[in-house]
mmCIF file with all atom_site columns, C-alpha atoms in Angstrom:
data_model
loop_
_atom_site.group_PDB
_atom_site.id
_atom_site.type_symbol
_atom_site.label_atom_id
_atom_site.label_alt_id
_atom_site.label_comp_id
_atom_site.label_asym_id
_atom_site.label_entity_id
_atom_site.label_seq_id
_atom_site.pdbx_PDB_ins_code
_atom_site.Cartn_x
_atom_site.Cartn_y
_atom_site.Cartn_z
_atom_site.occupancy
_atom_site.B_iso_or_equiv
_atom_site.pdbx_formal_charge
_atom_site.auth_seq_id
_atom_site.auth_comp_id
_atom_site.auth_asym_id
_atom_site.auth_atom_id
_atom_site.pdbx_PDB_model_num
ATOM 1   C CA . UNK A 1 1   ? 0.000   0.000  0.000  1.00 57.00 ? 952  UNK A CA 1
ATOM 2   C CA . UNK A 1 2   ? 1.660   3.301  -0.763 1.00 64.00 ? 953  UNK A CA 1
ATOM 3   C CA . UNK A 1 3   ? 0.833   6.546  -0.214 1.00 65.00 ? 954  UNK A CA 1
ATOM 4   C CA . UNK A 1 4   ? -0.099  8.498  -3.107 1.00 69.00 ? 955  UNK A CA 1
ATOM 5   C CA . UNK A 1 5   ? -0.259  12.505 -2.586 1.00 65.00 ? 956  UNK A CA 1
ATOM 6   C CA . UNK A 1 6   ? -2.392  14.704 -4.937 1.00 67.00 ? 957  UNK A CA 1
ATOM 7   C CA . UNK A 1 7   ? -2.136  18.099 -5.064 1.00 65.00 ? 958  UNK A CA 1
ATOM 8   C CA . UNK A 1 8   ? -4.361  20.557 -3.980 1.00 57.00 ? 959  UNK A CA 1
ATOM 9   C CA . UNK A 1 9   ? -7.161  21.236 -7.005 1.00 62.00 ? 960  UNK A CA 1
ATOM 10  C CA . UNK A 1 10  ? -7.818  25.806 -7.886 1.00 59.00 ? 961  UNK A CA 1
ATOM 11  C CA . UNK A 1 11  ? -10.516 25.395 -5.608 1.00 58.00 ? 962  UNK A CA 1
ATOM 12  C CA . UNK A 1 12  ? -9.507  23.994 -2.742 1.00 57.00 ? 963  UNK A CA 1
ATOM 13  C CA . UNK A 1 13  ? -5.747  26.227 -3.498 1.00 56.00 ? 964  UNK A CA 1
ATOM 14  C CA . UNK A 1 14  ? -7.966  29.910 -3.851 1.00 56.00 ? 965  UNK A CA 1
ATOM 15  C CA . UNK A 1 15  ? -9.960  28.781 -0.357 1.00 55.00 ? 966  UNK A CA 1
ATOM 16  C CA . UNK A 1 16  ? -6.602  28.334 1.480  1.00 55.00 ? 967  UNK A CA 1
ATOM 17  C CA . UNK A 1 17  ? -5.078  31.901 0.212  1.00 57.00 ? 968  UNK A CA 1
ATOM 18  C CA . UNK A 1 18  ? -8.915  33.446 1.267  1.00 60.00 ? 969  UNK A CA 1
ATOM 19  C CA . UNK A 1 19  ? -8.342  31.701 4.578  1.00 63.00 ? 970  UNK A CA 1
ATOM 20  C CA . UNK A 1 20  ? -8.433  35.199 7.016  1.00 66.00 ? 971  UNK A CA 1
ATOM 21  C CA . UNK A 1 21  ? -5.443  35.925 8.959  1.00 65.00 ? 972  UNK A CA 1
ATOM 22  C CA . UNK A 1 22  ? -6.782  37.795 11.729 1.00 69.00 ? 973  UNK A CA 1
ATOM 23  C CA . UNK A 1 23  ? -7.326  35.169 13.783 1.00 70.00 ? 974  UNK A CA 1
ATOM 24  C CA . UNK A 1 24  ? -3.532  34.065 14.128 1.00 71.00 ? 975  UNK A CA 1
ATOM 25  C CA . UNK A 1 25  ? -2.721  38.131 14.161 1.00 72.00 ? 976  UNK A CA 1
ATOM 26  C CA . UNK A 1 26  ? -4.737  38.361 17.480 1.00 75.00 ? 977  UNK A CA 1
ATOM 27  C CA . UNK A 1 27  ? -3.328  35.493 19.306 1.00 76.00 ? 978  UNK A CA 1
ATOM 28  C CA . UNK A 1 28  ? -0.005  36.116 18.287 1.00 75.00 ? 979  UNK A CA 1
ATOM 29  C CA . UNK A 1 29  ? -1.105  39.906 19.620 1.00 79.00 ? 980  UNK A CA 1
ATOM 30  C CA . UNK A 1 30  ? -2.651  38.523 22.802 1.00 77.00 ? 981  UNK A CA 1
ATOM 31  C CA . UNK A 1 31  ? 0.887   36.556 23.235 1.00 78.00 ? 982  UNK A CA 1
ATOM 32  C CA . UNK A 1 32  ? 2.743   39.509 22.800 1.00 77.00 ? 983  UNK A CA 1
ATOM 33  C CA . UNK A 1 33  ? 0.852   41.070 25.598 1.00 74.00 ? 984  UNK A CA 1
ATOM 34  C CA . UNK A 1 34  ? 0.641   38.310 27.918 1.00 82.00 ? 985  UNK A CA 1
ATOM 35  C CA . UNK A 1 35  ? 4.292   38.489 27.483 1.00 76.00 ? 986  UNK A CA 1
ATOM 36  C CA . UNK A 1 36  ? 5.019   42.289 28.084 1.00 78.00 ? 987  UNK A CA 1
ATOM 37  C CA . UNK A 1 37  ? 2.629   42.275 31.115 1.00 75.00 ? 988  UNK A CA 1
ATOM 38  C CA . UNK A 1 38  ? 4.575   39.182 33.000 1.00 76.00 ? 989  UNK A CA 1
ATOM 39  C CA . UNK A 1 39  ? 7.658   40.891 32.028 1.00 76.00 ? 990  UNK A CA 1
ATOM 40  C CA . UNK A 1 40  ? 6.454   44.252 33.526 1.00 72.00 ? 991  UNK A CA 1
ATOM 41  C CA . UNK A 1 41  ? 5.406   42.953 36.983 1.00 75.00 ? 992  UNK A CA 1
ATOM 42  C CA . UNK A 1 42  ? 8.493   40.591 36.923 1.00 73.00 ? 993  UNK A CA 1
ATOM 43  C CA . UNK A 1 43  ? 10.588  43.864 37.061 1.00 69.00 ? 994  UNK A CA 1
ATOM 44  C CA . UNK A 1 44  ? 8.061   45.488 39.339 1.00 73.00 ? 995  UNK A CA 1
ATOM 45  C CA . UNK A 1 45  ? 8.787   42.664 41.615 1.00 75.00 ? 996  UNK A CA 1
ATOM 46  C CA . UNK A 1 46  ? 12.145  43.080 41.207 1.00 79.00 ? 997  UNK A CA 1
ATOM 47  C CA . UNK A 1 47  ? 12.531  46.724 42.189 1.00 85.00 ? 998  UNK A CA 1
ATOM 48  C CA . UNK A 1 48  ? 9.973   46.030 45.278 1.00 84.00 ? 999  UNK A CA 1
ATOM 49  C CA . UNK A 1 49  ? 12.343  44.191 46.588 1.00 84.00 ? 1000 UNK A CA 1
ATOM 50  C CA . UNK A 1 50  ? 15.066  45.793 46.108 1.00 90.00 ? 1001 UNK A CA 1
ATOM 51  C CA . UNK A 1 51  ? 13.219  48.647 47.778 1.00 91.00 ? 1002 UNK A CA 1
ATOM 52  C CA . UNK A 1 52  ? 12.263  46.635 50.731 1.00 93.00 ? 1003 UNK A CA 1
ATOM 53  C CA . UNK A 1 53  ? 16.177  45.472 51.303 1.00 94.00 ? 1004 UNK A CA 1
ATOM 54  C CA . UNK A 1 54  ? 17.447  48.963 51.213 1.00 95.00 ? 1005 UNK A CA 1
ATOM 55  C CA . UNK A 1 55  ? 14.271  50.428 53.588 1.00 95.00 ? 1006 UNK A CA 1
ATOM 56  C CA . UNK A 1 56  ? 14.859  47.555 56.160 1.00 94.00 ? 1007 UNK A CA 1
ATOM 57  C CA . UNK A 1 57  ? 18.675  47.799 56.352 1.00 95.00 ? 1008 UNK A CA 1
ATOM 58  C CA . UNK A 1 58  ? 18.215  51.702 57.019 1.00 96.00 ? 1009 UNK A CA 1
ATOM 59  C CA . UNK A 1 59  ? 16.168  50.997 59.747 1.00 94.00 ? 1010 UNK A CA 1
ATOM 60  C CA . UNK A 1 60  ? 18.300  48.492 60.948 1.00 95.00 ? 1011 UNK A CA 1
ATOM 61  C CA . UNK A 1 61  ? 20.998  50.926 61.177 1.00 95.00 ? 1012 UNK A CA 1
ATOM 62  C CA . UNK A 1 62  ? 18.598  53.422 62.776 1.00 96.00 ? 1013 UNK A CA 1
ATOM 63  C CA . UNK A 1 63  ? 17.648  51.058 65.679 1.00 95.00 ? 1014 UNK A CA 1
ATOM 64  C CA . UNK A 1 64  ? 14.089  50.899 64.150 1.00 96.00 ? 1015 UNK A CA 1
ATOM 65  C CA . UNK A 1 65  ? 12.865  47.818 64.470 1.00 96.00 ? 1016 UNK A CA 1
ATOM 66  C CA . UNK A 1 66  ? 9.277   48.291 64.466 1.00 96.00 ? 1017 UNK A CA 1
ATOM 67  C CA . UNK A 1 67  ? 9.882   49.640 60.781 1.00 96.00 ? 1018 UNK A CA 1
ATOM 68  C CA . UNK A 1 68  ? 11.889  47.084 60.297 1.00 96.00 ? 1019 UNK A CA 1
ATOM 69  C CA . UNK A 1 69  ? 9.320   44.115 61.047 1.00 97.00 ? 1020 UNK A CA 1
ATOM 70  C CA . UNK A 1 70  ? 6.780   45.629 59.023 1.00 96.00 ? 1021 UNK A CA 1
ATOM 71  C CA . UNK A 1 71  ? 8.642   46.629 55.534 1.00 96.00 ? 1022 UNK A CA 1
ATOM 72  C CA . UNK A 1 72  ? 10.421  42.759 56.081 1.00 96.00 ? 1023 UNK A CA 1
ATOM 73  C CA . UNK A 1 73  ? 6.909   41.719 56.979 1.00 96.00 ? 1024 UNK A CA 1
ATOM 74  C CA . UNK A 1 74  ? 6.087   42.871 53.448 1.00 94.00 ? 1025 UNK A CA 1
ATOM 75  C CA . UNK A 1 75  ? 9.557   41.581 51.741 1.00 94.00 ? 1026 UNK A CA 1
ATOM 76  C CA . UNK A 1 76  ? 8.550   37.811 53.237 1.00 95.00 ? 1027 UNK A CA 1
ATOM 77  C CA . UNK A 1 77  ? 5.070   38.209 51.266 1.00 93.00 ? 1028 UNK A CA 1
ATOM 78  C CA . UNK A 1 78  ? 6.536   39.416 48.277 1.00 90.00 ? 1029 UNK A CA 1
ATOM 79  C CA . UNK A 1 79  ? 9.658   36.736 48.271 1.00 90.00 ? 1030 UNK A CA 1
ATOM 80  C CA . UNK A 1 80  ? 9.012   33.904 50.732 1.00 90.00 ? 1031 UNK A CA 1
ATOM 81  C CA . UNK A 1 81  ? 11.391  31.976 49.194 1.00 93.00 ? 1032 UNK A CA 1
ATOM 82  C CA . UNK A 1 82  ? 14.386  34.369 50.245 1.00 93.00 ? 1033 UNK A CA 1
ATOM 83  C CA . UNK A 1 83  ? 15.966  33.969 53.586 1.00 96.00 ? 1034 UNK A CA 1
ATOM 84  C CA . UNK A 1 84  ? 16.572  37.672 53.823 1.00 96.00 ? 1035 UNK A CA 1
ATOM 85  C CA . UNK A 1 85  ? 13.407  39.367 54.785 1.00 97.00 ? 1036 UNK A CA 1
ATOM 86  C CA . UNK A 1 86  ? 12.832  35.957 57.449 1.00 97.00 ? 1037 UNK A CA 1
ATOM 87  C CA . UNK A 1 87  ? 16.549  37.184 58.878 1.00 97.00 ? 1038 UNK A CA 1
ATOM 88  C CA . UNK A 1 88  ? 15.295  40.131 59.172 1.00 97.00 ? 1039 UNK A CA 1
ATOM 89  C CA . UNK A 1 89  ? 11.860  39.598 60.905 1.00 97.00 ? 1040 UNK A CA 1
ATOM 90  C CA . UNK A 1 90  ? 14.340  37.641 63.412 1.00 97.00 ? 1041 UNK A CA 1
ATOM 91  C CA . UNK A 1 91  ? 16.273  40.144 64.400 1.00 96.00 ? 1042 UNK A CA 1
ATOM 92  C CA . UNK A 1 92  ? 13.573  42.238 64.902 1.00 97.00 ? 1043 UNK A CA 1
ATOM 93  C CA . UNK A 1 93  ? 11.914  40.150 66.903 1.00 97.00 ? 1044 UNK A CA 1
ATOM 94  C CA . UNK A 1 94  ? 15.191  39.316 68.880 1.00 96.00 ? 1045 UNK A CA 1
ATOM 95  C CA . UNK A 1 95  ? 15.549  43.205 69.125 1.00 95.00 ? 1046 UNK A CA 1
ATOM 96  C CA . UNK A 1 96  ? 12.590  43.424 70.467 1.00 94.00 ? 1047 UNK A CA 1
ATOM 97  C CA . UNK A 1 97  ? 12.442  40.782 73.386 1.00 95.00 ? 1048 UNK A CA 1
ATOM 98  C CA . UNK A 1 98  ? 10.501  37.947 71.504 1.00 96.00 ? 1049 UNK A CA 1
ATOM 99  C CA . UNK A 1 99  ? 12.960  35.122 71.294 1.00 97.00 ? 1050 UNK A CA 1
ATOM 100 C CA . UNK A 1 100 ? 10.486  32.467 70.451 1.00 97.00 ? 1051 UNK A CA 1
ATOM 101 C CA . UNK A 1 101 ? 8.890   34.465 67.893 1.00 97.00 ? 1052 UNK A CA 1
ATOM 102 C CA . UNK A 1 102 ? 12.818  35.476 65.938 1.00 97.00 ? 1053 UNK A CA 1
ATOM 103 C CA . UNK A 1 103 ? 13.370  31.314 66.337 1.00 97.00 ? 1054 UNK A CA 1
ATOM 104 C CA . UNK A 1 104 ? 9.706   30.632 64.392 1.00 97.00 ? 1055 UNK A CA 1
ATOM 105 C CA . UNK A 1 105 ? 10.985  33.115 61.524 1.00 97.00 ? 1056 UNK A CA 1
ATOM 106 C CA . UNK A 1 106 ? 14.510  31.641 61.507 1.00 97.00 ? 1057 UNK A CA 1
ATOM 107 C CA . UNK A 1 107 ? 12.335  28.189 61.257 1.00 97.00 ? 1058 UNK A CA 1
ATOM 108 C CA . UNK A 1 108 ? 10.862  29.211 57.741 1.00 96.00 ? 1059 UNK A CA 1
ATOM 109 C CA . UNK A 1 109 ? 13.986  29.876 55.887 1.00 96.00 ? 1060 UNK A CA 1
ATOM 110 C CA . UNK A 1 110 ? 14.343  28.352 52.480 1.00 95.00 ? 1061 UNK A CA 1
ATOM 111 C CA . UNK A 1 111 ? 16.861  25.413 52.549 1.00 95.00 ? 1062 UNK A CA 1
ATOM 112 C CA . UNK A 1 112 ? 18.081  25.927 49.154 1.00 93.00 ? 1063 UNK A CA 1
ATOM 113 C CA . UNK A 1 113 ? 19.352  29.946 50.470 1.00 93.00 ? 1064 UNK A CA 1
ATOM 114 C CA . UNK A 1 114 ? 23.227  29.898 51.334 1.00 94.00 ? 1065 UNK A CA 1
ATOM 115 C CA . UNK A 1 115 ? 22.260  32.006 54.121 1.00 95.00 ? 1066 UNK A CA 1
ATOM 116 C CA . UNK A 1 116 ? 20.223  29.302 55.574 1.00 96.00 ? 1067 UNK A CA 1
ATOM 117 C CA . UNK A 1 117 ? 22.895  27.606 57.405 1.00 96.00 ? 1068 UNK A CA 1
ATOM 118 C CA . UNK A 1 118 ? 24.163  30.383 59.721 1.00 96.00 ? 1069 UNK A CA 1
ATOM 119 C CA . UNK A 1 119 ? 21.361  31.132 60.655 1.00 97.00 ? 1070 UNK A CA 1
ATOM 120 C CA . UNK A 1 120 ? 19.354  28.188 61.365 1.00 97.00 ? 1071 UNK A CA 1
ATOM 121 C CA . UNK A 1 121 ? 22.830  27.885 63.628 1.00 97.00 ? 1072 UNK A CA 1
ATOM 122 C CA . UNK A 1 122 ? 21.688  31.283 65.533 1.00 96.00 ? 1073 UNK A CA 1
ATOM 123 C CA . UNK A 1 123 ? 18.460  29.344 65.675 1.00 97.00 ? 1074 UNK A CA 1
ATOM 124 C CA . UNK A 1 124 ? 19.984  26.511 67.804 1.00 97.00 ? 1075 UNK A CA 1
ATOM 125 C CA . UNK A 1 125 ? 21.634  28.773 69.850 1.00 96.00 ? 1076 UNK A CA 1
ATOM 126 C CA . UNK A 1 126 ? 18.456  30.307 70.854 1.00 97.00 ? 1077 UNK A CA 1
ATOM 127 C CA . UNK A 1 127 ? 16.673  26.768 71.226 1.00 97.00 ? 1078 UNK A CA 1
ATOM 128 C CA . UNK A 1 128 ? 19.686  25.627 73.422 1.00 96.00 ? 1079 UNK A CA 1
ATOM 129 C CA . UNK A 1 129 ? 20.436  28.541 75.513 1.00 95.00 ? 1080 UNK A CA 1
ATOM 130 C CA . UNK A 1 130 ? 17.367  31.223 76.112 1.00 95.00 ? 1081 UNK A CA 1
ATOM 131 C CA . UNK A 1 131 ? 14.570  29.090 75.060 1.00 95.00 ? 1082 UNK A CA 1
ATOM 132 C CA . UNK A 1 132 ? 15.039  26.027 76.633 1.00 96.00 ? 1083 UNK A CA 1
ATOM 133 C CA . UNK A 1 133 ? 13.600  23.914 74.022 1.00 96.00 ? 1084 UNK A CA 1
ATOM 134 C CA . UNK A 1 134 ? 16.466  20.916 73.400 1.00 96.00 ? 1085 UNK A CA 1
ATOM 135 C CA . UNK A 1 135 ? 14.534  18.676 71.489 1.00 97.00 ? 1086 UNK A CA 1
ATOM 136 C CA . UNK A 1 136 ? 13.789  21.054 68.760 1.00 96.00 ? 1087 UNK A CA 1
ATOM 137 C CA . UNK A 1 137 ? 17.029  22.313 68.648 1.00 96.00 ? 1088 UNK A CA 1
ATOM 138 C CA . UNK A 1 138 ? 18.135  18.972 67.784 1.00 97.00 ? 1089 UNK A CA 1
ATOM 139 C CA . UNK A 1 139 ? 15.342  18.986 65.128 1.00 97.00 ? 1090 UNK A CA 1
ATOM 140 C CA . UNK A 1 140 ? 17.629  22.100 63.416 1.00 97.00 ? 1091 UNK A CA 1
ATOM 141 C CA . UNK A 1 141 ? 20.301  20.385 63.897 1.00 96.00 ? 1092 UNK A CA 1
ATOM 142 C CA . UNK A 1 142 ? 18.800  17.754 61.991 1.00 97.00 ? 1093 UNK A CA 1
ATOM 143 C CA . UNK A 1 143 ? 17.621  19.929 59.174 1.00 96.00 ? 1094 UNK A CA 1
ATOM 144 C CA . UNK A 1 144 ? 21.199  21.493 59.061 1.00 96.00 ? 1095 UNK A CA 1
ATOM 145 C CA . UNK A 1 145 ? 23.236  18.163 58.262 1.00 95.00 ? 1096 UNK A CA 1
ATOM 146 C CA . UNK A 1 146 ? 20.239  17.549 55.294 1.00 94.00 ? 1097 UNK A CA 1
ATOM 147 C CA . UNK A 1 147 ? 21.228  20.459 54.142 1.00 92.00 ? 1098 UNK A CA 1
ATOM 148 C CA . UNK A 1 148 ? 24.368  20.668 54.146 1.00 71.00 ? 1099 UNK A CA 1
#
């Protein structure tokens, strides 16, 4: 059995070139868009955040630590997948008396951050020493050598 191919008769030829061409125009439009628009908030993103890390680390540096819970408050909703607004939050918190509440934020950091290391280290030291709580600092510990 073989294949034979005919081609196309003036008929079925003149209804292919009458075929209209809007149709592909406004989805390759609609792409276009779709495309600008993620680009555009990908950069607004972007400069957020970049925004957020230079407003908390002036507040830092001013001792303002209520400012600097809320704007890293912000940064961790934004980019929860960063360990630098959750080190931030933490030493906020620590700043601010609430030891438990620095080692819950120092609990959410992203494994795959470099930063994650050291500080889930501070985090032990807190568990260990001020807290009291032993068994979950051997739970970091734990997460640490997965890590690592």
């Amino acid at each position: 059995m073989s294949l034979q191919l005919r081609p196309f008769s003036k008929d079925q030829s003149d209804a292919l070139a009458r075929r209209p061409v809007w149709p592909l125009l406004a989805v390759a439009i609609a792409a276009v868009v779709i495309g600008i628009i993620a680009l555009g908030q990908y950069v607004w993103k972007q400069q957020r955040v970049t925004s957020l890390e230079q407003e908390c680390r002036l507040s830092r540096d001013k001792g303002d630590w209520a400012a600097v819970a809320r704007l890293a408050a912000i940064w961790a909703d934004v980019r929860p997948h960063d360990a630098d607004p959750w080190i931030f939050l933490a030493q906020a918190a620590e700043s601010q008396g609430s030891l438990q509440r620095a080692a819950e934020y120092l609990d959410k950091l992203p494994d795959t951050d470099p930063k994650t290391i050291p500080a889930l280290l501070e985090r032990v030291d807190l568990l260990f020493g001020d807290l009291g709580q032993p068994l979950e600092a051997a739970k970091t510990c734990e997460r640490i050598l997965l890590i690592d």
